[in-house]
Short mmCIF file of C-alpha atoms in Angstrom, two decimals:
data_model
loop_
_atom_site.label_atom_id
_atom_site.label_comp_id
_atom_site.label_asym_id
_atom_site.label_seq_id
_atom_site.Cartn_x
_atom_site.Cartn_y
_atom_site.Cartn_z
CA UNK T 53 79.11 91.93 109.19
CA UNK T 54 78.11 94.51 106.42
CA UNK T 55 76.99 93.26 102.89
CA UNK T 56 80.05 95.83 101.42
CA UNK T 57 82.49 94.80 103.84
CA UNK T 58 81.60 91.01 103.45
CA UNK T 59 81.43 91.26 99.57
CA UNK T 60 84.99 92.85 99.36
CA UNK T 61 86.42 90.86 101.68
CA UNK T 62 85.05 87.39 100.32
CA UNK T 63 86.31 88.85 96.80
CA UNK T 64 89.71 89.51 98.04
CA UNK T 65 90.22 86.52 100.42
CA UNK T 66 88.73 84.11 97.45
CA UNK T 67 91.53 85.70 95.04
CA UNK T 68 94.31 85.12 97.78
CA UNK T 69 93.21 81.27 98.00
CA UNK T 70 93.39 81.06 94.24
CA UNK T 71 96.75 82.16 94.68
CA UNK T 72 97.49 79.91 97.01
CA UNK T 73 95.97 77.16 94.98
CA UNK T 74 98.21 77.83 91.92
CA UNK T 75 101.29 77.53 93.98
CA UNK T 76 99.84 73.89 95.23
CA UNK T 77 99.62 72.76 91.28
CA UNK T 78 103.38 74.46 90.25
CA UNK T 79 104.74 72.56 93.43
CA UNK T 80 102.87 69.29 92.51
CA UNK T 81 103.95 69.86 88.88
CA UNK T 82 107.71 70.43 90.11
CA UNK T 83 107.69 67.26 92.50
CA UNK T 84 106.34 64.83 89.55
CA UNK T 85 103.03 64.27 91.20
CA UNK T 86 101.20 65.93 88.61
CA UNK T 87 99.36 62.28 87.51
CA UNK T 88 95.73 61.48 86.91
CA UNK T 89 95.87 58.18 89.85
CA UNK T 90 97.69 60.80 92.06
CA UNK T 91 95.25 63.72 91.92
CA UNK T 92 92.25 61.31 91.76
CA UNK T 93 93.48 59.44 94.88
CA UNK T 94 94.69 62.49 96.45
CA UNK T 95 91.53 63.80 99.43
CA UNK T 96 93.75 66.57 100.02
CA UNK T 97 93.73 67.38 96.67
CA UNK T 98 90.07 66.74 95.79
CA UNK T 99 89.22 68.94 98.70
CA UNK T 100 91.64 71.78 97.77
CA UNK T 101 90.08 71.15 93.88
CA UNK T 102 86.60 71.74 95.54
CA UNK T 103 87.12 74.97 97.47
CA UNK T 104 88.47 76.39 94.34
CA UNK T 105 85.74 75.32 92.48
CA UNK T 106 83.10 76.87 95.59
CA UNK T 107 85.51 80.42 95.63
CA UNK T 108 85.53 80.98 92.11
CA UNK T 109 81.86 80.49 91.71
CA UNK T 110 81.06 83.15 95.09
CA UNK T 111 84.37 84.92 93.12
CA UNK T 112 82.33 85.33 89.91
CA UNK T 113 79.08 86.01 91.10
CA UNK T 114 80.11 89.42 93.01
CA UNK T 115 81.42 90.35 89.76
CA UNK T 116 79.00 89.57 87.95
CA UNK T 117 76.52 91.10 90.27
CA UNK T 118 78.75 94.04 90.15
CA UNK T 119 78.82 94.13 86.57
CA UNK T 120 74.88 94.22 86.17
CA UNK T 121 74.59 96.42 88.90
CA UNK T 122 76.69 98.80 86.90
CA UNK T 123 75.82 98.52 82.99
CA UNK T 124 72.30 97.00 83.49
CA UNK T 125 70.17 99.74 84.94
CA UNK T 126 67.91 102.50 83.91
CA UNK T 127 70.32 105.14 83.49
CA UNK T 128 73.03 102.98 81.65
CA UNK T 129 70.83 101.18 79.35
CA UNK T 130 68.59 104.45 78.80
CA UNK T 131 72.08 105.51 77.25
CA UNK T 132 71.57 103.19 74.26
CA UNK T 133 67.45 102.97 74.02
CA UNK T 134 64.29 104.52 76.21
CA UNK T 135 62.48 101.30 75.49
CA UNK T 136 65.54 99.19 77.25
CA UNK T 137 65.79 101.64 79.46
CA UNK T 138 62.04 100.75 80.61
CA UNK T 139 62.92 97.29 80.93
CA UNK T 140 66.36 97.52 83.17
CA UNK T 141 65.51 96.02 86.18
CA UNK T 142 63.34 93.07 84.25
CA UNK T 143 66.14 93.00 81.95
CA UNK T 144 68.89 92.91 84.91
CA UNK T 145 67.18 90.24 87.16
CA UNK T 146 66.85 87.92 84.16
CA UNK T 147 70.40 88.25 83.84
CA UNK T 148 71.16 87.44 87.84
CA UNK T 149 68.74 84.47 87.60
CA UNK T 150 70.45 83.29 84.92
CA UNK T 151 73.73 83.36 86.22
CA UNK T 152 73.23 82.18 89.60
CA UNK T 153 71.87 79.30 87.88
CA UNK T 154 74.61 78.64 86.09
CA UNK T 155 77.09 79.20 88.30
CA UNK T 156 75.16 76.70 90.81
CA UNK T 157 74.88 73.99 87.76
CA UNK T 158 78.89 74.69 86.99
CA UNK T 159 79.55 74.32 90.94
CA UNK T 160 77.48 70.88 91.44
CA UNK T 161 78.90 69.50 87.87
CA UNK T 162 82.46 70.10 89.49
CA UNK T 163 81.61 68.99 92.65
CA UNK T 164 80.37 65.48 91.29
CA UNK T 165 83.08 65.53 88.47
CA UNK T 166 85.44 65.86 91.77
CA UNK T 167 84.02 62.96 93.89
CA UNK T 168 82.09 60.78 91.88
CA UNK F 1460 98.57 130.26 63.30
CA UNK F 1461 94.84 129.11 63.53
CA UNK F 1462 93.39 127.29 66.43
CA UNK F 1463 90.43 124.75 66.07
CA UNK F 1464 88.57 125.11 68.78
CA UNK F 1465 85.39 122.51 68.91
CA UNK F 1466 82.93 123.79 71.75
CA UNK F 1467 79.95 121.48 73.05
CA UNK F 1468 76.90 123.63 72.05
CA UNK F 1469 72.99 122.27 73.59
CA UNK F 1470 70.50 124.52 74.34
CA UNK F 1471 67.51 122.29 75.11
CA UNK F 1472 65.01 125.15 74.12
CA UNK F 1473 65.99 124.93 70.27
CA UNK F 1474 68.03 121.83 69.89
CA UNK F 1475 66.65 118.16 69.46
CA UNK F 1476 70.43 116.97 70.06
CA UNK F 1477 73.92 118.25 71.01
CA UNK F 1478 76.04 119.79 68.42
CA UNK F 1479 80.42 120.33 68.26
CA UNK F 1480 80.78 123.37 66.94
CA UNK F 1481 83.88 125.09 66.23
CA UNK F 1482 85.57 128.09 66.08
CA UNK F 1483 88.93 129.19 64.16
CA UNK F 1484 90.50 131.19 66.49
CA UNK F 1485 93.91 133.03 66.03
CA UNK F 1486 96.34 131.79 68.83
CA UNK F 1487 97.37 134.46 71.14
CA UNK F 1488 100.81 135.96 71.12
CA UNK F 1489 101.15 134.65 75.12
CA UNK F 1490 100.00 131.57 76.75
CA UNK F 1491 96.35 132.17 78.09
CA UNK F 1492 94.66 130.03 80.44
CA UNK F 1493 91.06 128.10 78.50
CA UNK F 1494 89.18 130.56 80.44
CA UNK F 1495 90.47 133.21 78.86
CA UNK F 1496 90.25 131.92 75.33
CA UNK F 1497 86.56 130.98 76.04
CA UNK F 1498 86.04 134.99 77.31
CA UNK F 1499 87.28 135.63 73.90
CA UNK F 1500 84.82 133.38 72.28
CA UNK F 1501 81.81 134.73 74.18
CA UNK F 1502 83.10 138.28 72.74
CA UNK F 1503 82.35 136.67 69.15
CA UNK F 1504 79.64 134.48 69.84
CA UNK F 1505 77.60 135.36 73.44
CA UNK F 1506 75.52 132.38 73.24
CA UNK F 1507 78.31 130.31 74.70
CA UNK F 1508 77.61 129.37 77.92
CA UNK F 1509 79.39 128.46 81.12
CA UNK F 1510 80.40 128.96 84.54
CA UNK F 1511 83.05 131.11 85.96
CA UNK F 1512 83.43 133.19 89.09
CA UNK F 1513 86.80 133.33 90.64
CA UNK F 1514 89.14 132.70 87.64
CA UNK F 1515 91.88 131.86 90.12
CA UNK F 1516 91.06 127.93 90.78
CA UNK F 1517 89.17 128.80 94.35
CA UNK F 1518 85.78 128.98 93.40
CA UNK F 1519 85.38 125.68 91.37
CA UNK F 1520 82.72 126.68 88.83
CA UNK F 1521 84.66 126.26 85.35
CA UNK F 1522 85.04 122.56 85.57
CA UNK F 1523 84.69 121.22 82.40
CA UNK F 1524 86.48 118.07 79.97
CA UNK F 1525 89.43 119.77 78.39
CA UNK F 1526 90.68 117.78 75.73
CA UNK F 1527 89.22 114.78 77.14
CA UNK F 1528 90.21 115.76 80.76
CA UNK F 1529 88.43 116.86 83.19
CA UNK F 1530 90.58 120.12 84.68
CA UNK F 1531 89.23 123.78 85.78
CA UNK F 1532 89.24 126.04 82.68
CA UNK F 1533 90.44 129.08 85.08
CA UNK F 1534 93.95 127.36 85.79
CA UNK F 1535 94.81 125.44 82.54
CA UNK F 1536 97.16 126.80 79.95
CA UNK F 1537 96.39 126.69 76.80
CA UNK F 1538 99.90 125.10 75.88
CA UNK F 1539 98.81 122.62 78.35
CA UNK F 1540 96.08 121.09 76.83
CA UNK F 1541 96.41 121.57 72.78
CA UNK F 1542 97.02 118.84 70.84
CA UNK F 1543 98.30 120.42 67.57
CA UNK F 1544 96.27 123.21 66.80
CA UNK F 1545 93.22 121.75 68.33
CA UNK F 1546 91.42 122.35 70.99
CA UNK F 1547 88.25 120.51 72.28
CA UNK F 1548 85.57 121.54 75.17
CA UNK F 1549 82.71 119.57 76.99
CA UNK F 1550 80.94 119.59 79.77
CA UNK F 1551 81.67 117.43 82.66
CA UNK F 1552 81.09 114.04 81.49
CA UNK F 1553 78.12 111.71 83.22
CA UNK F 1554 76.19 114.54 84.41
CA UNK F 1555 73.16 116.05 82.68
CA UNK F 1556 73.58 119.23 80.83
CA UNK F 1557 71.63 122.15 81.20
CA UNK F 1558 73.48 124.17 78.20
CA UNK F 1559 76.61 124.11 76.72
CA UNK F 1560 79.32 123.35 79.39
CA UNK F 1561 76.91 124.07 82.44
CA UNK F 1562 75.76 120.80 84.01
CA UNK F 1563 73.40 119.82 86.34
CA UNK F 1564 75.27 119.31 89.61
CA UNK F 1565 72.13 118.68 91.35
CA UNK F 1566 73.35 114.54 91.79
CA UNK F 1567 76.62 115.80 92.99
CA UNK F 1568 75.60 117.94 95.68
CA UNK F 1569 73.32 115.21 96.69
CA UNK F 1570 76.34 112.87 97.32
CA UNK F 1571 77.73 115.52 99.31
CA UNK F 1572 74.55 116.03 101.63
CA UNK F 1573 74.67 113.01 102.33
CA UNK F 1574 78.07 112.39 104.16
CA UNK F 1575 76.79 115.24 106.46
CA UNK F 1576 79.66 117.41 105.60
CA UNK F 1577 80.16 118.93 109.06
CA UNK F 1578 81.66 118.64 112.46
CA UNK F 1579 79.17 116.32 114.70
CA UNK F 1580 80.10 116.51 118.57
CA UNK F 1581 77.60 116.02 121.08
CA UNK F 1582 79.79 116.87 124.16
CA UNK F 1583 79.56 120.55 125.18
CA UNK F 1584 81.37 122.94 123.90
CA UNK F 1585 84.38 124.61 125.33
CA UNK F 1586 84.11 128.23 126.15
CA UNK F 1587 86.26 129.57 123.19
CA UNK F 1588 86.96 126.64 120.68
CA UNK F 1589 87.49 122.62 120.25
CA UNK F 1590 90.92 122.22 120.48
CA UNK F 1591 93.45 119.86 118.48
CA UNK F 1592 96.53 118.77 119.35
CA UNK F 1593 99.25 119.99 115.83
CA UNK F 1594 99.69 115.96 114.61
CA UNK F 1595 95.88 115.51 114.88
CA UNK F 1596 95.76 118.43 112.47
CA UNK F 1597 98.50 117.34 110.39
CA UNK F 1598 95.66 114.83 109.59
CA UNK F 1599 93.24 117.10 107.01
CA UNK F 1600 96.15 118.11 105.47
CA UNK F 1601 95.05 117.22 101.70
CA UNK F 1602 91.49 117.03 103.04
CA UNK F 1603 89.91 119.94 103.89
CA UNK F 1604 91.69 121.62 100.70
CA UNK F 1605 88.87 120.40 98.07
CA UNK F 1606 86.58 122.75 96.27
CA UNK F 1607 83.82 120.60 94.95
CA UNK F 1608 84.93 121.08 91.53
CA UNK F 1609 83.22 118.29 90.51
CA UNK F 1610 86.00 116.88 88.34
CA UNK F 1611 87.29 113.98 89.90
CA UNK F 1612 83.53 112.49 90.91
CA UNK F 1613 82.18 113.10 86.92
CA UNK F 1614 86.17 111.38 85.35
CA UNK F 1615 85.06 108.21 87.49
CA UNK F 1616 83.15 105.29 85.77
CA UNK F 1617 81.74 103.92 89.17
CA UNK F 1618 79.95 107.76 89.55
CA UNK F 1619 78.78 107.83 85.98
CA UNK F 1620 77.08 104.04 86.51
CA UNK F 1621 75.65 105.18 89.97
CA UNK F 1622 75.03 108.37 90.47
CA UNK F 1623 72.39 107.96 93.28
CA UNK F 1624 74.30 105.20 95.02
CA UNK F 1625 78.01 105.73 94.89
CA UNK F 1626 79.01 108.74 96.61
CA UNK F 1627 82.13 109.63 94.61
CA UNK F 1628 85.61 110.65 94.80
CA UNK F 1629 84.96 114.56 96.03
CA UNK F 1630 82.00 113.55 98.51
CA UNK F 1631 84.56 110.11 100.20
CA UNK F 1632 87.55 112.68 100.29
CA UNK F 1633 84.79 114.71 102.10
CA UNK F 1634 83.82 112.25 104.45
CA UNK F 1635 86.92 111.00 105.29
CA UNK F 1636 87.92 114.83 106.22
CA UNK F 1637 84.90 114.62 108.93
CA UNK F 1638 85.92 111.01 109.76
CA UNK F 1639 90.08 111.70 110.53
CA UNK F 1640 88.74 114.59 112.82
CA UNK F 1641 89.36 114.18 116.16
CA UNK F 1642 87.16 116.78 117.00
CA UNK F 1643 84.13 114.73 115.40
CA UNK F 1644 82.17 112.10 117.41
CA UNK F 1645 80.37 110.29 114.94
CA UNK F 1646 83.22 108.04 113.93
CA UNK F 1647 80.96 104.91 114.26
CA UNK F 1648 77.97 106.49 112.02
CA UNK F 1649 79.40 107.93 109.43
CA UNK F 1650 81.54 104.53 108.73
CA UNK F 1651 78.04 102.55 109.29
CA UNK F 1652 76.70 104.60 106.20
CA UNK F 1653 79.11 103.84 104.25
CA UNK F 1654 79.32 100.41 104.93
CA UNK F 1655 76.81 99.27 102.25
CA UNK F 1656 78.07 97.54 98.90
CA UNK F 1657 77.67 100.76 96.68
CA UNK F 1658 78.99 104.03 98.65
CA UNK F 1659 82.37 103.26 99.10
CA UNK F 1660 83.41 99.73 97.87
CA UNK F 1661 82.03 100.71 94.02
CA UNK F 1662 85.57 102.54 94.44
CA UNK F 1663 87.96 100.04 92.52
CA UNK F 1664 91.31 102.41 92.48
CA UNK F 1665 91.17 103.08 89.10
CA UNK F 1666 93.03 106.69 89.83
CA UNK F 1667 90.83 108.62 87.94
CA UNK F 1668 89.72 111.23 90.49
CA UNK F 1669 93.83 111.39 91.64
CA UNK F 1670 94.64 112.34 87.87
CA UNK F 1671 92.36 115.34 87.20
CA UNK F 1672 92.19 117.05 91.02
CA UNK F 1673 92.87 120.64 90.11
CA UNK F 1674 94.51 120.79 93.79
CA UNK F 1675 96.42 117.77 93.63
CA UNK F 1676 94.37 115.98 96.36
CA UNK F 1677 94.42 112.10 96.37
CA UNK F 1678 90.98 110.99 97.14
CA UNK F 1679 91.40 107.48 96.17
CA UNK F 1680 93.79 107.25 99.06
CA UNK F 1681 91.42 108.86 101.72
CA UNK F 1682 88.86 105.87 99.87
CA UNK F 1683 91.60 103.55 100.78
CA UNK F 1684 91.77 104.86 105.06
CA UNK F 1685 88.02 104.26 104.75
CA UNK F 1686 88.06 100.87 103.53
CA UNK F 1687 90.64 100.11 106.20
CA UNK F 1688 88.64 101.90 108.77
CA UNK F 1689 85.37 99.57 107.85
CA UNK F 1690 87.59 96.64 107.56
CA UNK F 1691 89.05 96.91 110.73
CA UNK F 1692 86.06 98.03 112.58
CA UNK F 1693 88.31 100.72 113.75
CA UNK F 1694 87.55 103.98 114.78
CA UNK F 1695 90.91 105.37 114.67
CA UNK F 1696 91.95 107.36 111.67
CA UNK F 1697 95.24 106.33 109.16
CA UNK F 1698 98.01 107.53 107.95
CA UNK F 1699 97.47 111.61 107.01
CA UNK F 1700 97.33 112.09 103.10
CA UNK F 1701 99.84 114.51 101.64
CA UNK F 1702 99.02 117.19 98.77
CA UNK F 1703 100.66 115.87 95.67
CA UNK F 1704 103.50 118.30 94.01
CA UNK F 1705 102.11 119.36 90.86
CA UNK F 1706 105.00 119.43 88.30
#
C-alpha cells in the first residue's frame, strides 16, 4: 500500500473509531454503567480504552508530522529568519524526535494505567 | 469621488524591500474592469509593471490578489472588488516576485510538467483520430477548460508550504483531465505518481482554489475523483465535474 494512501486512510479510519468509541461511553453513560469497578472490570472496555489510546497516538502523529512537514522547513521558516531558515531540517527532526517520544511515553503510560 | 488605489511596487534592482504605494485616482464615470484602471495607471506612472495579453480572461497572464483575492485583473469589475473607495493590488501570493505584480511562475509550471500534461497511448493510432464515445466526453467537461492562471494553486496554503512537493489545485485538475480520458493509457502511472503523501493528499478541501477559479472550475472536486481513484485502486474514472454558474 502507498505511504499517502495508508496515511489518509489510517487518519480517517482512526477518526471513525473515535467516533465509534464516543458512542460506546454515551451508551454506557445512558445504561448506568458508567462506574469506576465497572470500567475497571470491564476487558471489553479496557481493550476498547486501549485501541483508542493506540489510534489517537498514530492519529496525532500524522498530524503532527504533517504539521512540521508544512511550517518547519526551509522555505517556511526562511519566512521569519535566514539563520532558522539554515537550521529547518535540524530544527524539524528535533521536533519529530521529540514527539514520537512523547507520544510513545503517553501510549505506554496509558497502556499500563489501563492494565496494571 | 477619489479612489485609493495601493499597488505592490519591488523592483529588486533599486529596492532592499517591497513597498505599497498608492495612487489617488478619480473613479471612472462607467464600471471598468482592474485591467483597465491599471492601463490608466501605467499612463501616469510607466514603471508599473505586470502582465497582460488577451484582456478577455483566455490568456491567463493578469492573475494577481485583488483585494485580497486572487482573480484575473482582465475580467474583474471594478465595482466588484472595491471596498469603499479602496482598492488594493499584489502579486500572486506564495510565489516569488520578479517586479511589481509579475511573479515567478517558474515552481508552477514545474508542477505542471510533472503530471505529463498530455495524452499517453501506446496502441497505434487510428488512421484519422482516437475516437470517444459523447458520455466519455461529457467527462472533461470542467477539465480541459483551465488556463493556468495560476490563481487557485498560489490562494492554497498546502502550495505556499510546498511548492516543490504538492502539485496544486491547477496542475491535479490537470491531471485528473489526462486521468478521466478514455483515450489515455496510463491510468495506472499517473495515479502511482501521485500516490505519495505530498502530491495529492496535502489537499485538505479547504475550497480555496474552487473560490477564486476565474472559469468557475472545481478542482478540489477533480482532487476528490483522484483520491477515490487511489483509494480504490481503480482505474475507472468518477462522476464528470460540472462548470459552476457564476452569479
Amino acid at each position: 500500500m502507498k505511504l499517502g494512501r495508508l496515511i489518509w486512510k489510517m487518519q480517517r479510519y482512526s477518526a471513525l473509531y473515535f467516533l465509534f468509541f464516543v458512542g460506546y461511553l454515551e451508551y454506557l453513560f445512558f445504561i448506568g454503567s458508567y462506574s469506576f469497578e465497572f470500567l475497571n472490570n470491564s476487558y471489553f472496555f479496557k481493550s476498547c480504552l486501549s485501541m483508542f489510546v493506540f489510534l489517537a497516538a498514530l492519529h496525532g502523529f500524522a498530524g503532527m508530522w504533517a504539521v512540521g512537514t508544512d511550517y518547519l522547513t526551509v522555505r517556511t521558516l526562511g519566512f521569519l529568519s535566514l539563520s532558522l531558515s539554515s537550521k529547518a531540517n535540524l530544527i524539524r527532526k528535533i521536533y519529530e524526535i521529540i514527539f514520537f517520544a512523547l507520544g510513545v511515553f503517553v501510549t505506554i503510560f496509558y497502556f499500563l494505567l489501563i492494565w496494571f | 469621488m477619489q479612489l485609493e488605489i495601493n499597488i505592490y511596487r519591488f523592483n529588486a534592482e533599486t529596492d532592499a524591500f517591497p513597498y505599497m504605494q498608492t495612487f489617488n485616482f478619480a473613479k471612472p464615470e462607467r464600471d471598468i474592469m482592474v485591467l483597465e484602471l491599471l492601463n490608466l495607471l501605467k499612463e501616469q506612472d510607466p514603471t508599473i509593471s505586470y502582465r497582460r495579453s488577451c484582456r478577455e480572461g483566455v490568456c491567463g497572464s493578469d492573475g494577481m490578489n485583488i483585494n485580497g483575492k486572487n482573480g484575473l485583473a482582465c475580467i474583474t469589475p471594478l465595482s466588484q472588488v472595491l471596498k469603499g473607495n479602496k482598492l488594493d493590488l499584489r502579486p500572486l501570493p506564495g510565489l516569488p516576485v520578479i517586479r511589481d505584480l509579475v511573479v515567478d511562475m517558474e515552481e508552477f509550471y514545474a508542477q505542471y510538467e510533472k503530471i505529463k500534461p498530455f495524452l499517453q497511448n501506446d496502441s497505434t493510432p487510428p488512421e484519422i483520430e482516437r475516437l470517444q464515445s459523447p458520455e466519455d466526453r461529457d467527462k472533461l467537461d470542467g477539465l480541459y477548460e483551465c488556463i493556468l492562471c495560476a490563481c487557485c494553486s498560489t490562494s492554497c496554503p498546502s502550495f505556499w508550504w510546498n511548492p516543490d512537493k504538492f502539485v496544486g489545485p491547477a496542475a491535479l485538475l490537470q491531471a485528473y483531465r489526462f486521468i478521466a480520458d478514455t483515450r489515455d493509457s496510463r491510468t495506472e502511472e499517473r495515479l502511482e505518481a501521485l500516490s505519495d503523501p505530498f502530491s495529492v493528499y496535502r489537499c485538505h478541501g479547504i475550497m480555496n482554489c474552487v473560490s477564486v477559479c476565474p472559469k468557475g472550475l472545481n478542482p478540489n472536486k477533480a482532487i476528490g475523483n483522484i483520491k477515490s481513484m487511489l483509494l480504490k485502486d481503480s482505474t475507472k474514472a468518477v462522476e464528470p465535474i460540472r462548470v459552476i454558474e457564476q452569479a
